[in-house]
CSV table of C-alpha atoms in Angstrom, one decimal:
chain,number,residue,atom,x,y,z
A,1,GLU,CA,101.3,-1.5,39.6
A,2,VAL,CA,101.0,-4.6,41.7
A,3,VAL,CA,97.5,-4.6,43.3
A,4,MET,CA,97.3,-6.4,46.7
A,5,THR,CA,93.9,-7.8,47.8
A,6,GLN,CA,93.3,-8.9,51.3
A,7,SER,CA,90.5,-11.1,52.6
A,8,PRO,CA,88.3,-11.1,54.5
A,9,ALA,CA,87.9,-7.4,55.3
A,10,THR,CA,86.8,-8.3,58.8
A,11,LEU,CA,87.5,-11.5,60.8
A,12,SER,CA,85.7,-12.3,64.0
A,13,VAL,CA,87.6,-14.7,66.2
A,14,SER,CA,87.3,-15.8,69.8
A,15,PRO,CA,90.4,-15.5,72.0
A,16,GLY,CA,92.5,-18.7,71.8
A,17,GLU,CA,91.2,-19.6,68.3
A,18,ARG,CA,93.2,-19.7,65.1
A,19,ALA,CA,93.0,-16.8,62.6
A,20,THR,CA,93.9,-17.1,58.9
A,21,LEU,CA,94.3,-14.0,56.8
A,22,SER,CA,94.8,-14.0,53.1
A,23,CYS,CA,96.6,-11.7,50.7
A,24,ARG,CA,96.7,-12.0,46.9
A,25,ALA,CA,98.9,-10.1,44.5
A,26,SER,CA,97.9,-9.2,40.9
A,27,GLN,CA,101.2,-10.5,39.7
A,28,SER,CA,104.0,-12.5,41.2
A,29,VAL,CA,106.0,-10.8,43.9
A,30,GLY,CA,108.2,-13.8,44.6
A,31,SER,CA,108.7,-14.0,48.3
A,32,ASN,CA,109.0,-10.2,48.8
A,33,LEU,CA,105.9,-10.0,51.0
A,34,ALA,CA,105.5,-8.5,54.5
A,35,TRP,CA,102.8,-8.3,57.1
A,36,TYR,CA,102.2,-5.5,59.5
A,37,GLN,CA,100.0,-5.1,62.6
A,38,HIS,CA,98.4,-1.7,63.2
A,39,LYS,CA,96.5,-0.6,66.3
A,40,PRO,CA,94.8,2.8,66.5
A,41,GLY,CA,97.1,5.5,67.8
A,42,GLN,CA,100.1,3.3,67.4
A,43,ALA,CA,102.9,2.9,64.8
A,44,PRO,CA,102.4,0.0,62.4
A,45,ARG,CA,104.6,-2.9,63.4
A,46,LEU,CA,106.4,-5.3,61.1
A,47,LEU,CA,105.4,-8.8,61.9
A,48,ILE,CA,106.6,-11.0,59.0
A,49,TYR,CA,108.9,-10.3,56.1
A,50,ASP,CA,110.2,-12.3,53.1
A,51,THR,CA,106.8,-14.2,53.4
A,52,SER,CA,107.7,-16.3,56.4
A,53,THR,CA,110.4,-14.7,58.5
A,54,ARG,CA,109.3,-13.3,61.8
A,55,ALA,CA,110.6,-9.8,62.7
A,56,THR,CA,112.6,-9.3,65.9
A,57,GLY,CA,110.5,-9.9,69.0
A,58,ILE,CA,107.4,-11.3,67.2
A,59,PRO,CA,105.9,-14.3,69.0
A,60,ALA,CA,105.9,-17.7,67.4
A,61,ARG,CA,102.1,-17.8,67.2
A,62,PHE,CA,102.5,-15.5,64.1
A,63,SER,CA,103.5,-17.4,60.9
A,64,GLY,CA,103.5,-16.6,57.3
A,65,SER,CA,103.4,-18.7,54.2
A,66,GLY,CA,102.9,-18.6,50.4
A,67,SER,CA,104.7,-17.5,47.3
A,68,GLY,CA,104.2,-15.8,44.0
A,69,THR,CA,100.7,-14.4,44.3
A,70,GLU,CA,99.0,-16.1,47.3
A,71,PHE,CA,100.0,-15.5,50.8
A,72,THR,CA,98.7,-16.3,54.3
A,73,LEU,CA,99.2,-14.9,57.8
A,74,THR,CA,98.2,-17.3,60.5
A,75,ILE,CA,97.8,-16.5,64.2
A,76,SER,CA,97.7,-19.8,65.9
A,77,SER,CA,96.0,-18.8,69.1
A,78,LEU,CA,94.7,-15.3,69.4
A,79,GLN,CA,95.6,-13.3,72.4
A,80,SER,CA,93.8,-10.1,73.5
A,81,GLU,CA,96.6,-8.0,72.2
A,82,ASP,CA,96.3,-9.4,68.7
A,83,PHE,CA,93.0,-7.8,67.9
A,84,ALA,CA,94.1,-5.2,65.4
A,85,LEU,CA,94.3,-4.3,61.7
A,86,TYR,CA,96.7,-6.4,59.6
A,87,TYR,CA,98.2,-5.3,56.2
A,88,CYS,CA,100.2,-7.1,53.7
A,89,GLN,CA,102.7,-5.3,51.5
A,90,GLN,CA,104.8,-6.2,48.5
A,91,TYR,CA,108.3,-4.8,47.9
A,92,ASN,CA,109.2,-6.8,44.8
A,93,ASN,CA,108.0,-4.6,42.0
A,94,TRP,CA,108.2,-0.9,42.8
A,95,PRO,CA,107.6,1.9,42.7
A,96,PRO,CA,104.9,2.0,43.8
A,97,LEU,CA,105.2,0.0,47.0
A,98,THR,CA,101.7,-1.3,47.5
A,99,PHE,CA,99.6,-2.5,50.5
A,100,GLY,CA,96.5,-4.6,50.7
A,101,GLY,CA,93.4,-3.0,52.0
A,102,GLY,CA,93.7,-4.6,55.4
A,103,THR,CA,92.0,-7.2,57.5
A,104,LYS,CA,90.5,-6.2,60.8
A,105,VAL,CA,90.7,-9.0,63.4
A,106,GLU,CA,87.9,-8.4,66.0
A,107,ILE,CA,86.7,-10.2,69.0
A,108,LYS,CA,83.9,-12.6,68.4
B,1,GLU,CA,115.5,2.0,70.7
B,2,VAL,CA,114.5,3.1,67.2
B,3,GLN,CA,112.3,6.1,67.3
B,4,LEU,CA,110.7,8.1,64.5
B,5,LEU,CA,108.7,11.2,65.4
B,6,GLU,CA,106.6,13.0,62.8
B,7,SER,CA,105.5,16.7,63.2
B,8,GLY,CA,104.1,19.5,61.1
B,9,GLY,CA,100.6,18.2,60.4
B,10,GLY,CA,97.6,20.4,60.8
B,11,LEU,CA,94.8,22.1,58.9
B,12,SER,CA,95.3,23.5,55.4
B,13,GLN,CA,92.9,24.9,52.9
B,14,PRO,CA,92.7,23.3,49.4
B,15,GLY,CA,95.6,24.7,47.4
B,16,GLY,CA,97.7,25.3,50.5
B,17,SER,CA,101.0,24.0,51.7
B,18,LEU,CA,102.4,22.1,54.6
B,19,ARG,CA,105.8,20.8,55.5
B,20,LEU,CA,106.1,17.6,57.5
B,21,SER,CA,109.2,16.5,59.4
B,22,CYS,CA,110.3,13.2,60.8
B,23,ALA,CA,113.1,13.0,63.3
B,24,GLY,CA,114.9,9.8,63.8
B,25,SER,CA,116.8,8.6,66.8
B,26,GLY,CA,118.3,5.4,68.2
B,27,PHE,CA,119.7,4.2,64.9
B,28,THR,CA,122.1,5.4,62.1
B,29,PHE,CA,119.7,7.5,60.1
B,30,SER,CA,121.9,7.7,57.1
B,31,SER,CA,122.0,4.0,56.7
B,32,TYR,CA,118.3,3.7,55.8
B,33,SER,CA,116.1,4.7,53.0
B,34,VAL,CA,113.1,6.6,54.4
B,35,SER,CA,109.6,6.8,53.1
B,36,TRP,CA,106.3,8.6,53.8
B,37,VAL,CA,103.2,6.4,53.9
B,38,ARG,CA,99.7,7.7,54.6
B,39,GLN,CA,96.5,6.3,55.9
B,40,THR,CA,93.4,8.0,54.6
B,41,PRO,CA,90.2,8.1,56.8
B,42,GLY,CA,88.5,4.7,56.6
B,43,LYS,CA,90.9,3.4,54.1
B,44,GLY,CA,94.2,1.5,54.2
B,45,LEU,CA,97.8,2.4,53.8
B,46,GLU,CA,99.1,4.2,50.7
B,47,TRP,CA,102.8,4.7,49.9
B,48,VAL,CA,103.6,8.3,49.1
B,49,SER,CA,107.3,8.8,48.5
B,50,ILE,CA,110.8,7.4,49.3
B,51,ILE,CA,114.3,8.9,49.4
B,52,SER,CA,117.6,7.0,49.2
B,53,ARG,CA,120.2,6.9,52.0
B,54,ASP,CA,122.2,9.7,50.5
B,55,GLY,CA,119.2,11.8,49.5
B,56,LEU,CA,120.1,11.8,45.8
B,57,THR,CA,117.3,9.6,44.6
B,58,SER,CA,113.6,10.0,45.3
B,59,LYS,CA,110.4,8.4,44.0
B,60,TYR,CA,106.8,9.3,44.3
B,61,ALA,CA,103.3,7.9,44.0
B,62,ASP,CA,101.4,9.1,40.9
B,63,SER,CA,98.9,10.8,43.2
B,64,VAL,CA,101.4,13.2,44.6
B,65,ARG,CA,104.1,13.6,41.9
B,66,GLY,CA,104.7,17.2,41.0
B,67,ARG,CA,103.0,18.4,44.2
B,68,PHE,CA,105.0,16.8,47.0
B,69,THR,CA,108.8,16.9,47.5
B,70,ILE,CA,110.7,14.6,49.8
B,71,SER,CA,114.1,15.5,51.2
B,72,ARG,CA,116.4,14.6,54.1
B,73,ASP,CA,119.1,16.2,56.2
B,74,ASN,CA,121.3,13.4,57.5
B,75,SER,CA,123.3,15.8,59.7
B,76,LYS,CA,120.0,16.4,61.6
B,77,ASN,CA,118.6,12.9,61.3
B,78,THR,CA,115.5,14.4,59.8
B,79,LEU,CA,113.2,13.6,56.9
B,80,TYR,CA,110.9,16.2,55.3
B,81,LEU,CA,107.9,16.2,53.0
B,82,GLN,CA,107.0,19.5,51.4
B,83,MET,CA,103.3,19.3,50.4
B,84,ASN,CA,102.0,21.9,47.9
B,85,SER,CA,98.7,22.3,46.1
B,86,LEU,CA,97.0,20.3,48.7
B,87,ARG,CA,93.7,18.6,47.9
B,88,ALA,CA,90.9,17.2,50.1
B,89,GLU,CA,92.0,13.7,49.2
B,90,ASP,CA,95.4,14.3,50.8
B,91,THR,CA,93.7,14.3,54.2
B,92,ALA,CA,95.4,11.5,56.0
B,93,ILE,CA,97.7,10.4,58.8
B,94,TYR,CA,101.2,10.6,57.4
B,95,TYR,CA,103.8,8.1,58.7
B,96,CYS,CA,107.5,8.0,58.1
B,97,ALA,CA,109.0,4.6,57.9
B,98,ILE,CA,112.5,3.3,57.4
B,99,LYS,CA,113.7,0.4,55.2
B,100,SER,CA,117.2,-1.2,55.0
B,101,GLY,CA,117.4,-1.3,51.2
B,102,GLY,CA,115.8,-2.0,47.9
B,103,ASN,CA,113.8,-5.2,48.3
B,104,TYR,CA,113.2,-4.8,52.0
B,105,PRO,CA,110.1,-4.1,54.1
B,106,PHE,CA,109.6,-1.2,56.4
B,107,ASP,CA,111.5,-2.1,59.5
B,108,ASN,CA,110.1,0.7,61.8
B,109,TRP,CA,107.4,3.3,61.6
B,110,GLY,CA,106.6,6.5,63.5
B,111,LEU,CA,103.3,7.4,65.2
B,112,GLY,CA,102.2,9.6,62.4
B,113,THR,CA,101.0,13.2,62.0
B,114,LEU,CA,97.5,14.2,60.9
B,115,VAL,CA,97.0,16.4,57.8
B,116,THR,CA,93.5,17.8,57.2
B,117,VAL,CA,92.8,19.6,54.0
B,118,SER,CA,89.5,21.5,54.2
B,119,SER,CA,88.0,24.9,53.6
């Protein structure tokens, strides 16, 4: 099983600032890495897939990078609607499909 | 607009059973693999099970194999999860999610349905 580890668990950021979220895989997942945004009471939303491709309708302030075992989600200038939980997920070696433990982006 | 609507959650005693449903609309249901993913209280997301487009192939997480059964009815655009021998650790919000194929992410998710296992 590929174990996904996200850091930090909580990130306190002021609106307008840059946020950098990390995700590490226990073994290489190539570029088969996605990021999701999840707000309470809402459906999780696909943000980034294949490491760096934004999903339909996702603003350009969201970007993804990395390869192999180290990945990053960057939100260039945080908007009020961006405060949420963020999960990474690998879909390279499965089953099982595995998620990171999540990073909560909160208002500083 | 793609919509996935889960139902069937509720309270069950340990050892009990529940059947979840997920109705899809706004897309060609039979063109997607469909999965169940759960979110346990205070924890993250855990993949539970997946079924192929034609319903002939299914896979399960070790934690539910032998207790849960995934199925689908493409004529009704509906996914199911039969959950037997429920345990307290199965308490979670259960989401259905669709993916286009093998090495693809989950394109869309539902709002989830809450399952609580408690005596």
